[in-house]
Amino acid sequence: MSGKRIERAERTRASLIAAGRRLFCERPVDAVAIDDIVQAADVSKGSFYNHFADRDALVREVTAEIRAEVERAVTRANDGVADPARRMARAVCTYLRYAVDEPERAGVLVRIHSGHTSTSTPLNQGLVDDVAEGLAQGRFMVATTESGVLYVLGVAQLALIRVTQEPTVTFAVSLAQQMCALLLRGLGVPGAEPEAIAAQAADEIVRRGAFRDAPVSKGAAH
């Protein structure tokens, strides 16, 4: 394939992904037809099938792209942070700040239950590692790593939904403090620590967006 054809194919794929992202944010996936997608992308229907087997394949691509983008931000936010409880709060806060900064993309995560709930899903590896480390250190007191992962994903998803409904920094900071404290208490972090950790994370990550310019150390994880 020539360089120009490769470039054209890449533009077409990018247009389809962008169109899908917009449409999946606006309405449920089942209400979005392939005809809607190609019309929004201004490409032919045949071009769609050159890149994706079906609509579900595009859904997976769009959600994976957004999740990966947020997870990179989480990595920056948690660079140099060792405590699993602090890492957990900062990760959730990163998602909520993302909803303020990128409401369209966050809206896709809200509308599409992407199925990324398994502990074997690569996008969840950082979360799995943090829950497992918290259990190993005695910081968390849940029955299993999987139950902890599902609990965190559930709390984070509900908080994300609420922030997309009111995407302001002020509201997101307040909700982040409450939900992260609730999250940490549910994981078994004792005493006044949950509130203190949540307040610090909400201020640094949601209010100030500290993760944006943070350097990432070699080998940094979730």
XYZ file of N, CA and C in Angstrom:
666
model
N 0.848 -1.195 0.000
C 0.000 0.000 0.000
C 0.884 1.245 0.000
N 0.560 2.211 -0.871
C 1.375 3.415 -0.966
C 1.206 4.285 0.263
N 2.144 5.224 0.410
C 2.079 6.118 1.557
C 0.802 6.924 1.592
N 0.348 7.402 0.413
C -0.877 8.203 0.366
C -2.094 7.368 0.731
N -2.123 6.116 0.278
C -3.261 5.248 0.610
C -3.278 4.923 2.096
N -2.117 4.716 2.680
C -2.045 4.460 4.124
C -2.539 5.676 4.897
N -2.092 6.852 4.460
C -2.513 8.084 5.134
C -4.020 8.279 5.018
N -4.574 7.997 3.839
C -6.016 8.133 3.639
C -6.776 7.137 4.512
N -6.278 5.914 4.604
C -6.927 4.901 5.441
C -6.894 5.303 6.911
N -5.786 5.876 7.345
C -5.676 6.322 8.733
C -6.651 7.457 9.022
N -6.808 8.368 8.055
C -7.763 9.470 8.238
C -9.188 8.939 8.315
N -9.491 7.968 7.459
C -10.834 7.385 7.462
C -11.123 6.708 8.796
N -10.180 5.940 9.281
C -10.356 5.254 10.563
C -10.544 6.263 11.690
N -9.733 7.309 11.686
C -9.842 8.340 12.720
C -11.197 9.039 12.646
N -11.693 9.279 11.436
C -12.999 9.924 11.266
C -14.120 9.037 11.796
N -14.021 7.745 11.545
C -15.031 6.808 12.044
C -15.028 6.747 13.564
N -13.845 6.714 14.152
C -13.744 6.668 15.616
C -14.298 7.948 16.224
N -13.958 9.098 15.639
C -14.454 10.375 16.156
C -15.974 10.463 16.032
N -16.509 9.999 14.909
C -17.959 10.016 14.720
C -18.646 9.098 15.724
N -18.086 7.908 15.903
C -18.646 6.989 16.884
C -18.627 7.569 18.280
N -17.525 8.216 18.628
C -17.400 8.822 19.952
C -18.499 9.862 20.179
N -18.739 10.712 19.186
C -19.779 11.736 19.318
C -21.159 11.109 19.446
N -21.451 10.156 18.586
C -22.783 9.556 18.575
C -23.048 8.713 19.809
N -22.044 7.965 20.267
C -22.227 7.131 21.453
C -22.390 7.981 22.707
N -21.879 9.192 22.663
C -22.078 10.108 23.786
C -23.503 10.646 23.794
N -24.056 10.865 22.605
C -25.369 11.495 22.481
C -26.521 10.548 22.778
N -26.375 9.283 22.420
C -27.491 8.351 22.592
C -26.986 6.920 22.783
N -27.866 6.021 23.258
C -27.450 4.642 23.507
C -26.895 3.980 22.254
N -25.997 3.045 22.456
C -25.363 2.354 21.331
C -26.402 1.716 20.417
N -27.423 1.101 20.999
C -28.434 0.414 20.193
C -29.211 1.370 19.300
N -29.173 2.653 19.620
C -29.880 3.654 18.816
C -28.995 4.259 17.731
N -27.750 3.800 17.660
C -26.803 4.305 16.658
C -26.591 3.231 15.594
N -27.001 3.521 14.371
C -26.821 2.583 13.262
C -25.505 2.865 12.544
N -25.028 1.877 11.832
C -23.804 2.074 11.052
C -24.004 3.184 10.027
N -25.220 3.286 9.483
C -25.512 4.375 8.544
C -25.318 5.736 9.203
N -25.700 5.846 10.477
C -25.500 7.106 11.203
C -24.014 7.421 11.332
N -23.242 6.396 11.608
C -21.801 6.580 11.825
C -21.107 7.032 10.545
N -21.400 6.356 9.431
C -20.713 6.718 8.185
C -21.159 8.087 7.692
N -22.423 8.435 7.963
C -22.889 9.770 7.580
C -22.165 10.842 8.388
N -22.037 10.608 9.693
C -21.349 11.578 10.548
C -19.870 11.678 10.201
N -19.286 10.560 9.779
C -17.862 10.546 9.425
C -17.616 10.997 7.991
N -18.707 11.086 7.208
C -18.622 11.475 5.797
C -17.751 10.492 5.006
N -18.007 9.203 5.226
C -17.311 8.155 4.472
C -18.347 7.156 3.969
N -17.937 6.286 3.079
C -18.858 5.286 2.544
C -19.042 4.133 3.527
N -20.150 3.416 3.347
C -20.406 2.269 4.217
C -19.356 1.189 4.003
N -18.904 1.056 2.763
C -17.854 0.084 2.488
C -16.578 0.401 3.234
N -16.292 1.694 3.386
C -15.091 2.103 4.120
C -15.178 1.684 5.578
N -16.394 1.728 6.127
C -16.566 1.295 7.519
C -16.100 -0.146 7.680
N -16.555 -1.010 6.778
C -16.234 -2.432 6.905
C -14.790 -2.752 6.542
N -14.106 -1.798 5.953
C -12.667 -1.976 5.741
C -11.893 -1.877 7.052
N -12.519 -1.239 8.039
C -11.823 -0.985 9.309
C -12.434 -1.733 10.494
N -13.749 -1.973 10.452
C -14.426 -2.600 11.594
C -15.389 -3.674 11.103
N -15.411 -4.795 11.800
C -16.279 -5.906 11.400
C -17.748 -5.558 11.587
N -18.048 -4.796 12.642
C -19.422 -4.407 12.935
C -19.406 -3.233 13.906
N -20.587 -2.802 14.298
C -20.680 -1.659 15.212
C -20.027 -1.958 16.555
N -20.180 -3.175 17.042
C -19.596 -3.517 18.341
C -18.075 -3.394 18.328
N -17.477 -3.688 17.187
C -16.020 -3.547 17.082
C -15.611 -2.085 17.225
N -16.408 -1.187 16.650
C -16.129 0.244 16.805
C -16.345 0.677 18.250
N -17.397 0.156 18.874
C -17.651 0.472 20.286
C -16.449 0.087 21.139
N -15.928 -1.106 20.917
C -14.772 -1.565 21.692
C -13.560 -0.668 21.451
N -13.359 -0.273 20.215
C -12.223 0.590 19.882
C -12.338 1.949 20.570
N -13.533 2.534 20.510
C -13.751 3.853 21.107
C -13.557 3.811 22.614
N -14.172 2.834 23.274
C -14.070 2.775 24.732
C -12.655 2.446 25.191
N -11.992 1.550 24.476
C -10.613 1.206 24.847
C -9.696 2.410 24.689
N -9.903 3.190 23.631
C -9.092 4.385 23.399
C -9.249 5.379 24.552
N -10.489 5.594 24.975
C -10.742 6.564 26.047
C -10.213 6.048 27.380
N -10.495 4.776 27.680
C -9.971 4.206 28.923
C -8.456 4.301 28.987
N -7.801 3.998 27.867
C -6.339 4.049 27.831
C -5.841 5.470 28.064
N -6.552 6.444 27.509
C -6.169 7.839 27.695
C -6.252 8.237 29.171
N -7.345 7.842 29.819
C -7.495 8.183 31.236
C -6.475 7.429 32.084
N -6.219 6.178 31.739
C -5.253 5.403 32.512
C -3.848 5.991 32.417
N -3.527 6.589 31.277
C -2.233 7.280 31.176
C -2.188 8.471 32.120
N -3.314 9.164 32.239
C -3.386 10.283 33.181
C -3.273 9.788 34.622
N -3.887 8.636 34.914
C -3.784 8.045 36.250
C -2.333 7.697 36.569
N -1.636 7.165 35.591
C -0.222 6.834 35.781
C 0.572 8.075 36.155
N 0.301 9.184 35.473
C 0.991 10.433 35.807
C 0.616 10.900 37.209
N -0.661 10.799 37.544
C -1.122 11.259 38.856
C -0.495 10.463 39.991
N -0.243 9.184 39.749
C 0.256 8.309 40.810
C 1.761 8.075 40.763
N 2.433 8.760 39.875
C 3.883 8.597 39.802
C 4.523 8.996 41.127
N 5.277 8.092 41.723
C 5.958 8.370 42.982
C 5.108 8.177 44.223
N 3.835 7.786 44.058
C 2.936 7.561 45.200
C 2.904 6.066 45.499
N 3.301 5.678 46.703
C 3.421 4.256 47.043
C 2.205 3.696 47.775
N 1.534 4.506 48.582
C 0.434 4.020 49.410
C -0.762 3.637 48.539
N -1.222 2.375 48.599
C -2.353 1.950 47.769
C -3.621 2.766 48.005
N -3.855 3.201 49.230
C -5.056 3.989 49.523
C -4.997 5.346 48.825
N -3.861 5.994 48.895
C -3.702 7.280 48.206
C -3.783 7.098 46.695
N -3.190 6.051 46.186
C -3.224 5.785 44.749
C -4.665 5.580 44.272
N -5.442 4.863 45.085
C -6.824 4.603 44.715
C -7.623 5.899 44.632
N -7.483 6.740 45.654
C -8.213 8.007 45.671
C -7.789 8.903 44.513
N -6.503 8.955 44.242
C -5.999 9.807 43.170
C -6.452 9.303 41.794
N -6.566 7.992 41.657
C -7.049 7.427 40.392
C -8.500 7.826 40.139
N -9.341 7.678 41.154
C -10.748 8.057 41.004
C -10.863 9.551 40.721
N -10.085 10.351 41.422
C -10.116 11.798 41.205
C -9.689 12.160 39.787
N -8.761 11.410 39.236
C -8.332 11.660 37.858
C -9.485 11.442 36.889
N -10.254 10.385 37.109
C -11.416 10.139 36.252
C -12.427 11.278 36.359
N -12.631 11.784 37.566
C -13.622 12.844 37.742
C -13.148 14.151 37.123
N -11.856 14.454 37.248
C -11.343 15.653 36.589
C -11.420 15.488 35.068
N -11.199 14.289 34.589
C -11.320 14.016 33.156
C -12.739 14.313 32.673
N -13.731 13.989 33.486
C -15.123 14.254 33.111
C -15.397 15.746 32.989
N -14.694 16.549 33.782
C -14.833 18.008 33.689
C -14.151 18.519 32.421
N -12.951 18.029 32.161
C -12.157 18.515 31.026
C -12.619 17.952 29.682
N -13.082 16.713 29.681
C -13.448 16.022 28.435
C -14.845 15.406 28.569
N -15.884 16.250 28.666
C -17.229 15.711 28.918
C -17.739 14.774 27.830
N -17.372 15.030 26.565
C -17.839 14.146 25.493
C -17.253 12.748 25.651
N -15.950 12.684 25.876
C -15.295 11.388 26.018
C -15.762 10.670 27.284
N -15.889 11.417 28.374
C -16.384 10.804 29.606
C -17.812 10.311 29.421
N -18.583 11.047 28.628
C -19.955 10.640 28.362
C -20.043 9.290 27.682
N -19.060 8.978 26.858
C -19.023 7.663 26.214
C -18.831 6.573 27.262
N -17.921 6.798 28.205
C -17.690 5.806 29.262
C -18.938 5.605 30.107
N -19.703 6.676 30.284
C -20.931 6.595 31.069
C -21.999 5.803 30.318
N -22.143 6.079 29.032
C -23.203 5.447 28.250
C -22.911 3.987 27.908
N -21.639 3.665 27.767
C -21.270 2.316 27.333
C -20.666 1.545 28.491
N -21.356 0.512 28.911
C -20.756 -0.394 29.885
C -19.847 -1.310 29.089
N -18.583 -0.954 29.050
C -17.668 -1.570 28.091
C -17.290 -3.014 28.408
N -17.680 -3.509 29.573
C -17.342 -4.884 29.910
C -15.939 -5.055 30.463
N -15.241 -3.930 30.684
C -13.875 -4.023 31.210
C -13.911 -4.174 32.736
N -14.496 -5.258 33.209
C -14.603 -5.469 34.652
C -13.768 -6.646 35.140
N -13.201 -7.394 34.237
C -12.428 -8.571 34.624
C -11.056 -8.175 35.160
N -10.587 -8.937 36.132
C -9.247 -8.681 36.666
C -8.163 -9.036 35.653
N -8.528 -9.763 34.598
C -7.543 -10.120 33.573
C -7.490 -9.117 32.422
N -8.381 -8.128 32.439
C -8.375 -7.104 31.396
C -7.149 -6.210 31.557
N -6.340 -6.050 30.521
C -5.118 -5.245 30.651
C -5.360 -3.836 31.185
N -6.475 -3.206 30.799
C -6.749 -1.846 31.253
C -6.983 -1.770 32.761
N -7.307 -2.901 33.378
C -7.531 -2.918 34.829
C -6.296 -3.347 35.615
N -5.179 -3.578 34.939
C -4.021 -4.148 35.624
C -3.526 -3.262 36.758
N -3.489 -1.954 36.528
C -3.039 -1.052 37.585
C -3.938 -1.111 38.804
N -5.248 -1.135 38.572
C -6.208 -1.233 39.666
C -6.053 -2.554 40.402
N -5.928 -3.633 39.656
C -5.732 -4.956 40.268
C -4.484 -4.951 41.145
N -3.404 -4.389 40.633
C -2.150 -4.345 41.395
C -2.306 -3.540 42.678
N -3.014 -2.410 42.596
C -3.182 -1.568 43.781
C -4.047 -2.243 44.841
N -5.122 -2.905 44.404
C -5.970 -3.621 45.369
C -5.185 -4.765 46.005
N -4.464 -5.521 45.189
C -3.674 -6.643 45.712
C -2.611 -6.155 46.688
N -1.959 -5.045 46.360
C -0.939 -4.493 47.252
C -1.563 -3.988 48.542
N -2.736 -3.374 48.437
C -3.432 -2.917 49.638
C -3.799 -4.064 50.556
N -4.214 -5.183 49.979
C -4.518 -6.371 50.778
C -3.252 -6.942 51.408
N -2.184 -6.994 50.637
C -0.923 -7.547 51.147
C -0.372 -6.717 52.298
N -0.549 -5.401 52.237
C -0.047 -4.512 53.282
C -0.991 -4.409 54.477
N -2.206 -4.953 54.328
C -3.198 -4.809 55.383
C -3.899 -3.469 55.357
N -3.725 -2.704 54.272
C -4.398 -1.414 54.138
C -5.868 -1.609 53.794
N -6.167 -2.643 53.011
C -7.533 -2.931 52.616
C -7.998 -4.216 53.285
N -9.301 -4.290 53.558
C -9.858 -5.438 54.266
C -11.056 -6.008 53.518
N -10.887 -6.260 52.223
C -11.953 -6.889 51.450
C -11.622 -8.368 51.276
N -12.630 -9.147 50.892
C -12.453 -10.602 50.855
C -11.447 -11.051 49.802
N -11.546 -10.485 48.613
C -10.669 -10.900 47.516
C -10.267 -9.690 46.682
N -9.233 -9.868 45.893
C -8.826 -8.805 44.968
C -9.954 -8.484 43.997
N -10.611 -9.513 43.489
C -11.678 -9.276 42.511
C -12.826 -8.474 43.102
N -13.229 -8.791 44.326
C -14.329 -8.036 44.933
C -13.926 -6.582 45.149
N -12.671 -6.359 45.506
C -12.188 -4.992 45.661
C -12.186 -4.236 44.348
N -11.745 -4.892 43.284
C -11.720 -4.267 41.957
C -13.131 -3.896 41.509
N -14.071 -4.809 41.669
C -15.449 -4.535 41.262
C -16.056 -3.407 42.082
N -15.744 -3.362 43.362
C -16.244 -2.291 44.225
C -15.723 -0.938 43.751
N -14.437 -0.859 43.484
C -13.840 0.404 43.034
C -14.435 0.830 41.695
N -14.554 -0.109 40.763
C -15.118 0.222 39.456
C -16.552 0.723 39.577
N -17.330 0.111 40.460
C -18.716 0.534 40.641
C -18.828 1.933 41.208
N -18.068 2.218 42.259
C -18.093 3.554 42.869
C -17.611 4.600 41.868
N -16.527 4.297 41.174
C -15.966 5.250 40.213
C -16.943 5.529 39.074
N -17.625 4.490 38.592
C -18.570 4.672 37.490
C -19.737 5.557 37.906
N -20.277 5.345 39.092
C -21.395 6.162 39.559
C -20.971 7.611 39.766
N -19.785 7.812 40.307
C -19.285 9.175 40.486
C -19.069 9.850 39.136
N -18.557 9.099 38.174
C -18.332 9.640 36.834
C -19.654 10.062 36.198
N -20.668 9.237 36.335
C -21.991 9.579 35.807
C -22.466 10.905 36.377
N -22.318 11.067 37.680
C -22.819 12.289 38.327
C -22.055 13.524 37.870
N -20.752 13.410 37.705
C -19.971 14.577 37.278
C -20.292 14.949 35.834
N -20.577 13.970 34.981
C -20.953 14.320 33.607
C -22.276 15.074 33.567
N -23.086 14.924 34.598
C -24.345 15.660 34.676
C -24.140 17.091 35.156
N -23.070 17.325 35.869
C -22.749 18.661 36.389
C -21.231 18.855 36.322
N -20.694 19.045 35.117
C -19.239 19.037 34.915
C -18.541 20.347 35.270
N -18.548 20.679 36.547
C -17.820 21.854 37.015
C -16.770 21.408 38.022
N -15.694 22.160 38.110
C -14.625 21.805 39.042
C -15.135 21.828 40.477
N -15.904 22.850 40.817
C -16.401 22.979 42.193
C -17.214 21.759 42.607
N -18.145 21.357 41.756
C -18.965 20.193 42.084
C -18.127 18.926 42.120
N -17.230 18.777 41.150
C -16.411 17.564 41.077
C -15.516 17.418 42.299
N -14.977 18.529 42.798
C -14.136 18.481 44.001
C -14.947 17.979 45.189
N -16.135 18.551 45.362
C -16.983 18.158 46.488
C -17.362 16.685 46.406
N -17.784 16.246 45.227
C -18.180 14.848 45.074
C -16.990 13.915 45.245
N -15.839 14.312 44.718
C -14.637 13.479 44.840
C -14.272 13.256 46.300
N -14.358 14.298 47.105
C -14.052 14.159 48.535
C -14.981 13.146 49.184
N -16.271 13.254 48.887
C -17.253 12.366 49.514
C -17.106 10.922 49.027
N -17.006 10.759 47.716
C -16.986 9.406 47.160
C -15.673 8.678 47.441
N -14.568 9.406 47.424
C -13.282 8.751 47.712
C -13.194 8.345 49.180
N -13.736 9.178 50.059
C -13.766 8.807 51.475
C -14.635 7.561 51.670
N -15.794 7.551 51.020
C -16.682 6.387 51.083
C -15.985 5.147 50.532
N -15.296 5.313 49.418
C -14.577 4.208 48.790
C -13.534 3.613 49.727
N -12.732 4.472 50.325
C -11.655 3.991 51.197
C -12.202 3.349 52.465
N -13.278 3.905 53.008
C -13.893 3.267 54.182
C -14.406 1.876 53.813
N -15.011 1.770 52.633
C -15.510 0.479 52.182
C -14.406 -0.545 51.968
N -13.218 -0.060 51.614
C -12.076 -0.958 51.432
C -11.416 -1.328 52.753
N -11.833 -0.647 53.830
C -11.319 -1.002 55.147
C -10.276 -0.075 55.718
N -10.047 1.079 55.089
C -9.086 2.043 55.641
C -9.708 2.652 56.898
N -9.000 2.633 58.033
C -9.619 2.977 59.313
C -9.586 4.465 59.671
N -10.352 4.788 60.718
C -10.281 6.097 61.356
C -10.609 7.264 60.446
N -9.847 8.345 60.650
C -10.074 9.575 59.890
C -9.274 9.613 58.593
N -8.498 8.570 58.340
C -7.652 8.552 57.136
C -8.428 8.719 55.834
N -9.563 8.031 55.657
C -10.266 8.169 54.381
C -10.594 9.614 54.026
N -11.090 10.369 55.006
C -11.446 11.763 54.741
C -10.214 12.605 54.418
N -9.125 12.365 55.141
C -7.903 13.145 54.914
C -7.308 12.844 53.541
N -7.239 11.567 53.195
C -6.690 11.174 51.894
C -7.568 11.702 50.765
N -8.881 11.580 50.938
C -9.812 12.030 49.901
C -9.724 13.534 49.692
N -9.625 14.286 50.778
C -9.547 15.748 50.666
C -8.285 16.174 49.934
N -7.167 15.540 50.260
C -5.904 15.885 49.601
C -5.946 15.534 48.120
N -6.463 14.357 47.794
C -6.529 13.930 46.395
C -7.455 14.829 45.586
N -8.600 15.172 46.163
C -9.550 16.029 45.455
C -8.956 17.406 45.185
N -8.208 17.927 46.153
C -7.599 19.243 45.968
C -6.503 19.199 44.906
N -5.607 18.226 45.021
C -4.468 18.164 44.101
C -4.867 17.755 42.687
N -5.756 16.780 42.581
C -6.070 16.213 41.273
C -7.260 16.904 40.613
N -8.363 17.023 41.325
C -9.569 17.582 40.709
C -9.501 19.104 40.632
N -9.150 19.739 41.737
C -9.125 21.204 41.740
C -7.959 21.753 40.924
N -6.772 21.215 41.162
C -5.574 21.805 40.555
C -5.077 21.067 39.318
N -5.615 19.884 39.055
C -5.178 19.134 37.879
C -3.695 18.826 37.908
N -3.186 18.453 39.077
C -1.740 18.284 39.261
C -1.149 17.202 38.370
N -1.968 16.275 37.913
C -1.453 15.150 37.121
C -1.053 15.556 35.709
N -1.517 16.693 35.230
C -1.323 17.041 33.815
C 0.138 17.168 33.421
N 0.892 17.853 34.251
C 2.284 18.119 33.888
C 3.272 17.279 34.671
N 2.752 16.309 35.421
C 3.641 15.494 36.250
C 4.497 14.591 35.381
N 5.807 14.538 35.619
C 6.655 13.617 34.862
C 6.383 12.188 35.295
N 6.601 11.255 34.406
C 6.383 9.847 34.720
C 7.718 9.149 34.835
N 7.968 8.548 35.987
C 9.222 7.831 36.189
C 9.214 6.544 35.385
N 10.384 6.076 35.031
C 10.496 4.817 34.299
C 9.916 3.693 35.143
N 8.986 2.963 34.538
C 8.386 1.823 35.227
C 7.211 2.202 36.104
N 6.750 3.463 36.047
C 5.614 3.873 36.865
C 4.376 3.104 36.443
N 3.533 2.783 37.438
C 2.312 2.033 37.152
C 1.113 2.843 37.576
N -0.062 2.155 37.592
C -1.351 2.785 37.894
C -1.291 3.600 39.190
